Amino acid sequence: MTAPTAAPRPEGLAAYAAVTAAYWAFMLSDGALRMLVLLHFNALGFSPIQLAYLFLLYELAGIVTNMSAGWIAARFGLTSTLYAGLGLQILALAALAQLDPSWTVGASVAFVMAVQGASGVAKDLAKMSSKSAVKVLAPEGDGTLFRWVAVLTGSKNAVKGAGFFLGAVLLALAGFQTAVWAMAGVLAVILLAVALFMPSGLPKGKKGTKLRQIFSGDRRINLLSGARMFLFGARDVWFVVGIPVYFQSVLSDGTPAGARAAFFVIGGFMAAWIICYGAVQAAAPKIVRAQGRPAGEITRIAARWVALLTVIPFALAGAALLADGPSTWLTVTLIVGLLAFGFVFAINSSVHSYLILAFTSAERVTMDVGFYYMANAAGRLTGTLLSGVSYQLGGLPLCLATAGVMAGASWLVVRRIEPRAAVAA
């Protein structure tokens, strides 16, 4: 007879809801900021590689932050890292509003890279806090952990997708500086509300936690982190620079009105992609029929889904080669193919997010999640750089083929994980 699912403590559930709400607010601003920066500087004539540079420090900061954020949370508590992430994002937005159009390209790139680096630190502090809270607060048994992490991750990405559209709309209607100041103001109000009304339920931290404990001795966690790195590299290779720049070249006629129209369409597509991706993530436990399955079996499911993912960018790269330049049929094929990529990618991402929490323990959760997201940030950093380089050197075909190589590498790593059936879903 199956034991009844343990009910979460009321204060724990309230803390989970508060953390989720704060995370939603942060990701809305994060998505809007990314689209603002990308479209604004692309309209100013920045090359694909220069656009990639704008985001490199953002991703590099994520590697360093996640390496230490798990230890900081274990030492000082999850609420401290959550508040620090929100506060730092507000400061980054306020700094970005000081950007002067009269600066040289080199000065503008350096300044935006620095601000994006601060924003990257902020994002990963908030992400690690929110994901770790799920392990601590979720009731045990009957697949509840998978469902809770899938809902948090899926809803977060839906909100971030709305942020992509919001950023494009604000840029078109209000301009760069006004949009940035508006986001900083709203986020400041949310930080104040969360700080005033955060209930109890999250760990307060332990003074004896050592920095060297951030490295995991569990082979499953290390391999999963490697697979995660290549998985997110596969997405960002086309997502960060390649596809937005291609769409803008197709949609804009070079006039200010044409540029604004392109902002709306590109922002709408990127938003729809992220929102659909988030919805699939939230539904992933049902799609893979995870209830009652051990973590070992779900690990094998992860390998099958990433193998399927590998095929899609290679097929799209072949279509781009056949087209030999922008065309209507290629644009339609890309939209359909990238939506399919998003569906399969979302299943992979959600399964990974569950497995890292299933493999770790409550005592090590912040450090193992931090290490895992350090690998995630390394993949995004690699994908961001390759996005600009591959698109500039070989156009859309090379950009998409590179994504296929990264997805294939993720499959090679994840299939080496030795499932332990004793870890229950």
mmCIF file of C-alpha atoms in Angstrom, residues 68-351:
data_model
loop_
_atom_site.group_PDB
_atom_site.id
_atom_site.type_symbol
_atom_site.label_atom_id
_atom_site.label_comp_id
_atom_site.label_asym_id
_atom_site.label_seq_id
_atom_site.Cartn_x
_atom_site.Cartn_y
_atom_site.Cartn_z
ATOM 1 C CA SER A 68 30.044 30.367 -4.769
ATOM 2 C CA ALA A 69 26.307 31.057 -4.416
ATOM 3 C CA GLY A 70 25.524 27.559 -3.139
ATOM 4 C CA TRP A 71 28.091 28.001 -0.382
ATOM 5 C CA ILE A 72 26.817 31.521 0.406
ATOM 6 C CA ALA A 73 23.246 30.231 0.738
ATOM 7 C CA ALA A 74 24.369 27.290 2.887
ATOM 8 C CA ARG A 75 26.354 29.713 5.057
ATOM 9 C CA PHE A 76 23.984 32.707 5.268
ATOM 10 C CA GLY A 77 20.559 31.349 4.231
ATOM 11 C CA LEU A 78 18.445 31.264 1.082
ATOM 12 C CA THR A 79 16.617 34.538 1.742
ATOM 13 C CA SER A 80 19.912 36.450 1.791
ATOM 14 C CA THR A 81 20.881 35.246 -1.687
ATOM 15 C CA LEU A 82 17.374 35.923 -3.038
ATOM 16 C CA TYR A 83 17.370 39.529 -1.757
ATOM 17 C CA ALA A 84 20.923 40.066 -3.010
ATOM 18 C CA GLY A 85 19.930 38.914 -6.494
ATOM 19 C CA LEU A 86 16.941 41.262 -6.707
ATOM 20 C CA GLY A 87 18.905 44.208 -5.289
ATOM 21 C CA LEU A 88 21.817 43.727 -7.664
ATOM 22 C CA GLN A 89 19.480 43.567 -10.675
ATOM 23 C CA ILE A 90 18.000 46.945 -9.676
ATOM 24 C CA LEU A 91 21.490 48.466 -9.495
ATOM 25 C CA ALA A 92 22.404 46.961 -12.881
ATOM 26 C CA LEU A 93 19.316 48.474 -14.511
ATOM 27 C CA ALA A 94 20.026 51.883 -12.976
ATOM 28 C CA ALA A 95 23.611 51.730 -14.271
ATOM 29 C CA LEU A 96 22.504 50.729 -17.777
ATOM 30 C CA ALA A 97 20.266 53.801 -17.943
ATOM 31 C CA GLN A 98 23.445 55.927 -17.817
ATOM 32 C CA LEU A 99 24.589 54.671 -21.234
ATOM 33 C CA ASP A 100 25.477 57.635 -23.436
ATOM 34 C CA PRO A 101 24.820 57.376 -27.214
ATOM 35 C CA SER A 102 27.860 59.592 -27.874
ATOM 36 C CA TRP A 103 30.278 56.978 -26.515
ATOM 37 C CA THR A 104 32.467 55.026 -28.926
ATOM 38 C CA VAL A 105 31.553 51.472 -29.878
ATOM 39 C CA GLY A 106 34.407 50.107 -27.749
ATOM 40 C CA ALA A 107 33.351 52.097 -24.676
ATOM 41 C CA SER A 108 29.693 51.113 -25.136
ATOM 42 C CA VAL A 109 30.534 47.411 -25.464
ATOM 43 C CA ALA A 110 32.798 47.482 -22.384
ATOM 44 C CA PHE A 111 30.194 49.328 -20.293
ATOM 45 C CA VAL A 112 27.295 47.086 -21.295
ATOM 46 C CA MET A 113 29.421 43.975 -20.751
ATOM 47 C CA ALA A 114 30.150 45.131 -17.184
ATOM 48 C CA VAL A 115 26.499 45.898 -16.463
ATOM 49 C CA GLN A 116 25.404 42.592 -17.982
ATOM 50 C CA GLY A 117 27.984 40.863 -15.796
ATOM 51 C CA ALA A 118 26.341 42.331 -12.698
ATOM 52 C CA SER A 119 22.951 41.249 -14.036
ATOM 53 C CA GLY A 120 24.313 37.728 -14.568
ATOM 54 C CA VAL A 121 25.402 37.558 -10.931
ATOM 55 C CA ALA A 122 21.945 38.748 -9.888
ATOM 56 C CA LYS A 123 20.151 36.178 -12.040
ATOM 57 C CA ASP A 124 22.076 33.217 -10.700
ATOM 58 C CA LEU A 125 21.707 34.273 -7.080
ATOM 59 C CA ALA A 126 17.928 34.412 -7.587
ATOM 60 C CA LYS A 127 17.810 31.167 -9.604
ATOM 61 C CA MET A 128 19.868 29.119 -7.152
ATOM 62 C CA SER A 129 17.751 30.367 -4.226
ATOM 63 C CA SER A 130 14.468 29.510 -5.919
ATOM 64 C CA LYS A 131 15.462 26.070 -7.222
ATOM 65 C CA SER A 132 17.028 25.046 -3.901
ATOM 66 C CA ALA A 133 13.861 26.084 -2.063
ATOM 67 C CA VAL A 134 11.921 23.406 -3.947
ATOM 68 C CA LYS A 135 14.072 20.601 -2.504
ATOM 69 C CA VAL A 136 13.763 22.004 1.011
ATOM 70 C CA LEU A 137 10.038 22.794 0.977
ATOM 71 C CA ALA A 138 8.430 20.144 -1.257
ATOM 72 C CA PRO A 139 6.646 17.249 0.482
ATOM 73 C CA GLU A 140 8.153 13.844 -0.202
ATOM 74 C CA GLY A 141 6.648 11.005 -2.174
ATOM 75 C CA ASP A 142 4.604 10.136 -5.262
ATOM 76 C CA GLY A 143 6.549 12.284 -7.728
ATOM 77 C CA THR A 144 5.751 15.541 -5.903
ATOM 78 C CA LEU A 145 9.317 16.844 -6.214
ATOM 79 C CA PHE A 146 9.245 16.478 -10.034
ATOM 80 C CA ARG A 147 5.861 18.245 -10.229
ATOM 81 C CA TRP A 148 6.920 21.156 -8.004
ATOM 82 C CA VAL A 149 10.199 21.785 -9.825
ATOM 83 C CA ALA A 150 8.457 21.442 -13.203
ATOM 84 C CA VAL A 151 5.835 24.037 -12.225
ATOM 85 C CA LEU A 152 8.452 26.475 -10.906
ATOM 86 C CA THR A 153 10.721 26.090 -13.935
ATOM 87 C CA GLY A 154 7.918 26.124 -16.480
ATOM 88 C CA SER A 155 6.130 29.145 -15.031
ATOM 89 C CA LYS A 156 9.445 31.006 -14.740
ATOM 90 C CA ASN A 157 10.170 30.518 -18.417
ATOM 91 C CA ALA A 158 6.647 31.564 -19.397
ATOM 92 C CA VAL A 159 7.181 34.780 -17.435
ATOM 93 C CA LYS A 160 10.616 35.279 -19.014
ATOM 94 C CA GLY A 161 9.021 34.854 -22.444
ATOM 95 C CA ALA A 162 6.570 37.613 -21.583
ATOM 96 C CA GLY A 163 9.632 39.651 -20.628
ATOM 97 C CA PHE A 164 11.093 39.193 -24.126
ATOM 98 C CA PHE A 165 7.939 40.662 -25.638
ATOM 99 C CA LEU A 166 7.780 43.388 -22.983
ATOM 100 C CA GLY A 167 11.357 44.434 -23.750
ATOM 101 C CA ALA A 168 10.658 44.695 -27.489
ATOM 102 C CA VAL A 169 7.453 46.683 -26.890
ATOM 103 C CA LEU A 170 9.112 49.067 -24.427
ATOM 104 C CA LEU A 171 11.978 49.673 -26.839
ATOM 105 C CA ALA A 172 9.575 50.439 -29.689
ATOM 106 C CA LEU A 173 7.213 52.664 -27.674
ATOM 107 C CA ALA A 174 9.236 54.253 -24.867
ATOM 108 C CA GLY A 175 12.880 54.083 -25.915
ATOM 109 C CA PHE A 176 15.870 52.469 -24.271
ATOM 110 C CA GLN A 177 16.472 54.625 -21.177
ATOM 111 C CA THR A 178 12.824 55.053 -20.173
ATOM 112 C CA ALA A 179 12.267 51.308 -20.440
ATOM 113 C CA VAL A 180 15.277 50.515 -18.255
ATOM 114 C CA TRP A 181 14.266 53.014 -15.531
ATOM 115 C CA ALA A 182 10.684 51.693 -15.507
ATOM 116 C CA MET A 183 11.886 48.116 -14.926
ATOM 117 C CA ALA A 184 14.226 49.214 -12.132
ATOM 118 C CA GLY A 185 11.375 51.002 -10.351
ATOM 119 C CA VAL A 186 8.959 48.075 -10.540
ATOM 120 C CA LEU A 187 11.600 45.609 -9.352
ATOM 121 C CA ALA A 188 12.441 47.852 -6.373
ATOM 122 C CA VAL A 189 8.789 47.814 -5.266
ATOM 123 C CA ILE A 190 8.683 44.012 -5.542
ATOM 124 C CA LEU A 191 11.904 43.594 -3.546
ATOM 125 C CA LEU A 192 10.478 45.762 -0.760
ATOM 126 C CA ALA A 193 7.219 43.769 -0.696
ATOM 127 C CA VAL A 194 9.014 40.398 -0.607
ATOM 128 C CA ALA A 195 11.381 41.535 2.160
ATOM 129 C CA LEU A 196 8.476 42.840 4.280
ATOM 130 C CA PHE A 197 6.181 39.845 3.905
ATOM 131 C CA MET A 198 8.490 36.826 3.445
ATOM 132 C CA PRO A 199 7.234 34.109 5.840
ATOM 133 C CA SER A 200 9.417 31.604 7.645
ATOM 134 C CA GLY A 201 10.217 28.231 6.126
ATOM 135 C CA LEU A 202 13.607 28.642 4.400
ATOM 136 C CA PRO A 203 16.914 27.504 5.932
ATOM 137 C CA LYS A 204 18.849 30.206 7.796
ATOM 138 C CA GLY A 205 22.338 28.905 7.016
ATOM 139 C CA LYS A 206 25.101 27.130 8.939
ATOM 140 C CA LYS A 207 28.294 28.878 10.027
ATOM 141 C CA GLY A 208 30.492 25.795 9.692
ATOM 142 C CA THR A 209 29.951 25.276 5.944
ATOM 143 C CA LYS A 210 33.288 25.094 4.079
ATOM 144 C CA LEU A 211 33.855 26.576 0.607
ATOM 145 C CA ARG A 212 35.530 23.382 -0.645
ATOM 146 C CA GLN A 213 32.234 21.524 -0.112
ATOM 147 C CA ILE A 214 30.784 23.052 -3.298
ATOM 148 C CA PHE A 215 32.418 20.298 -5.383
ATOM 149 C CA SER A 216 30.361 17.132 -5.514
ATOM 150 C CA GLY A 217 31.790 13.652 -5.118
ATOM 151 C CA ASP A 218 28.732 12.102 -6.783
ATOM 152 C CA ARG A 219 29.546 10.971 -10.336
ATOM 153 C CA ARG A 220 25.887 11.260 -11.368
ATOM 154 C CA ILE A 221 25.793 14.952 -10.420
ATOM 155 C CA ASN A 222 29.040 15.672 -12.257
ATOM 156 C CA LEU A 223 27.896 13.911 -15.443
ATOM 157 C CA LEU A 224 24.448 15.524 -15.290
ATOM 158 C CA SER A 225 26.145 18.914 -14.955
ATOM 159 C CA GLY A 226 28.250 18.173 -18.048
ATOM 160 C CA ALA A 227 25.161 17.150 -20.013
ATOM 161 C CA ARG A 228 23.431 20.337 -18.884
ATOM 162 C CA MET A 229 26.351 22.442 -20.104
ATOM 163 C CA PHE A 230 26.142 21.059 -23.651
ATOM 164 C CA LEU A 231 22.324 21.136 -23.638
ATOM 165 C CA PHE A 232 22.133 24.866 -22.970
ATOM 166 C CA GLY A 233 25.017 25.545 -25.301
ATOM 167 C CA ALA A 234 22.944 23.882 -28.040
ATOM 168 C CA ARG A 235 20.094 26.289 -27.428
ATOM 169 C CA ASP A 236 22.052 29.519 -27.052
ATOM 170 C CA VAL A 237 24.121 28.902 -30.195
ATOM 171 C CA TRP A 238 21.078 29.869 -32.275
ATOM 172 C CA PHE A 239 18.983 31.697 -29.672
ATOM 173 C CA VAL A 240 21.254 34.540 -28.558
ATOM 174 C CA VAL A 241 22.433 36.090 -31.832
ATOM 175 C CA GLY A 242 21.869 33.895 -34.895
ATOM 176 C CA ILE A 243 18.085 33.673 -35.207
ATOM 177 C CA PRO A 244 17.236 37.220 -33.962
ATOM 178 C CA VAL A 245 19.753 38.736 -36.394
ATOM 179 C CA TYR A 246 18.457 36.569 -39.276
ATOM 180 C CA PHE A 247 14.842 37.553 -38.534
ATOM 181 C CA GLN A 248 15.737 41.230 -38.332
ATOM 182 C CA SER A 249 17.508 41.032 -41.711
ATOM 183 C CA VAL A 250 14.360 39.490 -43.201
ATOM 184 C CA LEU A 251 11.752 41.672 -41.505
ATOM 185 C CA SER A 252 13.273 45.167 -41.411
ATOM 186 C CA ASP A 253 13.512 47.398 -44.476
ATOM 187 C CA GLY A 254 16.114 49.629 -42.820
ATOM 188 C CA THR A 255 13.761 52.500 -41.962
ATOM 189 C CA PRO A 256 12.897 53.484 -38.334
ATOM 190 C CA ALA A 257 9.315 52.308 -38.893
ATOM 191 C CA GLY A 258 10.557 49.024 -40.338
ATOM 192 C CA ALA A 259 12.902 48.543 -37.391
ATOM 193 C CA ARG A 260 10.046 49.091 -34.917
ATOM 194 C CA ALA A 261 7.852 46.592 -36.752
ATOM 195 C CA ALA A 262 10.699 44.064 -36.704
ATOM 196 C CA PHE A 263 11.136 44.612 -32.936
ATOM 197 C CA PHE A 264 7.497 43.635 -32.365
ATOM 198 C CA VAL A 265 7.673 40.525 -34.555
ATOM 199 C CA ILE A 266 11.034 39.292 -33.215
ATOM 200 C CA GLY A 267 10.045 40.002 -29.625
ATOM 201 C CA GLY A 268 6.736 38.242 -30.199
ATOM 202 C CA PHE A 269 8.364 35.128 -31.642
ATOM 203 C CA MET A 270 11.025 34.901 -28.917
ATOM 204 C CA ALA A 271 8.338 35.448 -26.278
ATOM 205 C CA ALA A 272 6.067 32.786 -27.786
ATOM 206 C CA TRP A 273 8.991 30.339 -27.968
ATOM 207 C CA ILE A 274 9.890 30.847 -24.306
ATOM 208 C CA ILE A 275 6.259 30.754 -23.131
ATOM 209 C CA CYS A 276 5.548 27.505 -25.025
ATOM 210 C CA TYR A 277 8.830 26.103 -23.737
ATOM 211 C CA GLY A 278 7.768 26.944 -20.179
ATOM 212 C CA ALA A 279 4.347 25.354 -20.649
ATOM 213 C CA VAL A 280 5.938 22.118 -21.890
ATOM 214 C CA GLN A 281 8.368 22.148 -18.956
ATOM 215 C CA ALA A 282 5.480 22.404 -16.508
ATOM 216 C CA ALA A 283 3.714 19.479 -18.235
ATOM 217 C CA ALA A 284 6.875 17.334 -18.553
ATOM 218 C CA PRO A 285 6.052 14.939 -15.654
ATOM 219 C CA LYS A 286 2.823 13.957 -17.439
ATOM 220 C CA ILE A 287 4.410 13.829 -20.897
ATOM 221 C CA VAL A 288 7.115 11.374 -19.792
ATOM 222 C CA ARG A 289 4.696 9.641 -17.375
ATOM 223 C CA ALA A 290 7.098 10.091 -14.486
ATOM 224 C CA GLN A 291 4.786 9.197 -11.610
ATOM 225 C CA GLY A 292 5.988 6.071 -9.845
ATOM 226 C CA ARG A 293 9.141 5.768 -11.941
ATOM 227 C CA PRO A 294 12.534 5.653 -10.206
ATOM 228 C CA ALA A 295 15.160 8.288 -10.984
ATOM 229 C CA GLY A 296 17.225 5.653 -12.811
ATOM 230 C CA GLU A 297 14.484 5.101 -15.366
ATOM 231 C CA ILE A 298 13.976 8.847 -15.800
ATOM 232 C CA THR A 299 17.719 9.138 -16.497
ATOM 233 C CA ARG A 300 17.289 6.766 -19.447
ATOM 234 C CA ILE A 301 14.358 8.885 -20.630
ATOM 235 C CA ALA A 302 16.663 11.931 -20.586
ATOM 236 C CA ALA A 303 19.097 10.176 -22.941
ATOM 237 C CA ARG A 304 16.341 9.316 -25.421
ATOM 238 C CA TRP A 305 14.968 12.862 -25.531
ATOM 239 C CA VAL A 306 18.342 14.532 -26.077
ATOM 240 C CA ALA A 307 19.067 12.082 -28.920
ATOM 241 C CA LEU A 308 15.863 13.310 -30.582
ATOM 242 C CA LEU A 309 16.888 16.924 -29.945
ATOM 243 C CA THR A 310 20.168 16.439 -31.829
ATOM 244 C CA VAL A 311 18.395 15.698 -35.108
ATOM 245 C CA ILE A 312 16.435 18.967 -35.303
ATOM 246 C CA PRO A 313 19.208 21.624 -35.652
ATOM 247 C CA PHE A 314 21.067 19.466 -38.178
ATOM 248 C CA ALA A 315 17.880 19.231 -40.281
ATOM 249 C CA LEU A 316 17.387 23.006 -40.069
ATOM 250 C CA ALA A 317 21.028 23.593 -41.025
ATOM 251 C CA GLY A 318 20.450 21.470 -44.135
ATOM 252 C CA ALA A 319 17.381 23.553 -45.027
ATOM 253 C CA ALA A 320 19.399 26.767 -44.618
ATOM 254 C CA LEU A 321 22.075 25.410 -46.959
ATOM 255 C CA LEU A 322 19.489 24.510 -49.593
ATOM 256 C CA ALA A 323 17.880 27.952 -49.378
ATOM 257 C CA ASP A 324 21.192 29.752 -49.980
ATOM 258 C CA GLY A 325 19.928 32.946 -48.330
ATOM 259 C CA PRO A 326 16.790 34.439 -46.709
ATOM 260 C CA SER A 327 13.500 33.259 -48.189
ATOM 261 C CA THR A 328 9.881 32.878 -47.118
ATOM 262 C CA TRP A 329 9.913 29.080 -47.136
ATOM 263 C CA LEU A 330 13.110 29.013 -45.047
ATOM 264 C CA THR A 331 11.666 31.447 -42.502
ATOM 265 C CA VAL A 332 8.518 29.318 -42.146
ATOM 266 C CA THR A 333 10.639 26.151 -41.858
ATOM 267 C CA LEU A 334 12.778 27.767 -39.170
ATOM 268 C CA ILE A 335 9.746 28.835 -37.141
ATOM 269 C CA VAL A 336 8.232 25.340 -37.236
ATOM 270 C CA GLY A 337 11.576 23.630 -36.617
ATOM 271 C CA LEU A 338 12.545 25.867 -33.713
ATOM 272 C CA LEU A 339 9.156 25.354 -32.071
ATOM 273 C CA ALA A 340 9.779 21.586 -32.346
ATOM 274 C CA PHE A 341 13.261 22.141 -30.899
ATOM 275 C CA GLY A 342 11.656 24.068 -28.026
ATOM 276 C CA PHE A 343 9.262 21.209 -27.239
ATOM 277 C CA VAL A 344 12.005 18.576 -27.082
ATOM 278 C CA PHE A 345 14.435 20.919 -25.330
ATOM 279 C CA ALA A 346 11.826 21.705 -22.661
ATOM 280 C CA ILE A 347 11.400 18.011 -21.832
ATOM 281 C CA ASN A 348 15.164 17.642 -21.501
ATOM 282 C CA SER A 349 15.508 20.744 -19.331
ATOM 283 C CA SER A 350 12.676 19.740 -17.000
ATOM 284 C CA VAL A 351 13.991 16.193 -16.570
#
